[in-house]
């Protein structure tokens, strides 16, 4: 009879696991549909941006003048805009992005840049910036006045 009891307990355990995975599946489906709806809302914006860039790239007479895109012989300050995701099941992605940001900051400092400021976007990047002791700027409102 002990074997029969063990089998019943196992059946109950499998049923509980099935309920848990079913709930996880429903949550994932809801998140997916929310993200899918958001991405579909951006299609019109993407088309407009693509058309604007196509026109700008096709017309060689257009001259862009901005202090942000002019080449410089030397620079003493640099900004690294580092994007990551928020915590989820994409740890490898975040690890690679953080490693790339570390390499970028290190190469800028080796290249003679005195001040490298990191603008973290995403919770994982903000945590990494705090961990590595990078100079972090979170005030994006007055960008031109700071640089």
PDB file of C-alpha atoms in Angstrom, residues 85-95:
ATOM      1  CA  UNK A  85      17.192  45.447 -19.873  1.00  0.00           C
ATOM      2  CA  UNK A  86      15.484  45.333 -16.537  1.00  0.00           C
ATOM      3  CA  UNK A  87      15.805  42.114 -14.514  1.00  0.00           C
ATOM      4  CA  UNK A  88      14.321  39.152 -16.354  1.00  0.00           C
ATOM      5  CA  UNK A  89      15.429  35.948 -18.021  1.00  0.00           C
ATOM      6  CA  UNK A  90      18.042  37.597 -20.264  1.00  0.00           C
ATOM      7  CA  UNK A  91      21.124  37.481 -18.061  1.00  0.00           C
ATOM      8  CA  UNK A  92      23.517  36.669 -20.905  1.00  0.00           C
ATOM      9  CA  UNK A  93      22.361  39.734 -22.853  1.00  0.00           C
ATOM     10  CA  UNK A  94      22.882  42.012 -19.865  1.00  0.00           C
ATOM     11  CA  UNK A  95      26.295  40.472 -19.111  1.00  0.00           C
TER      12      UNK A  95
END
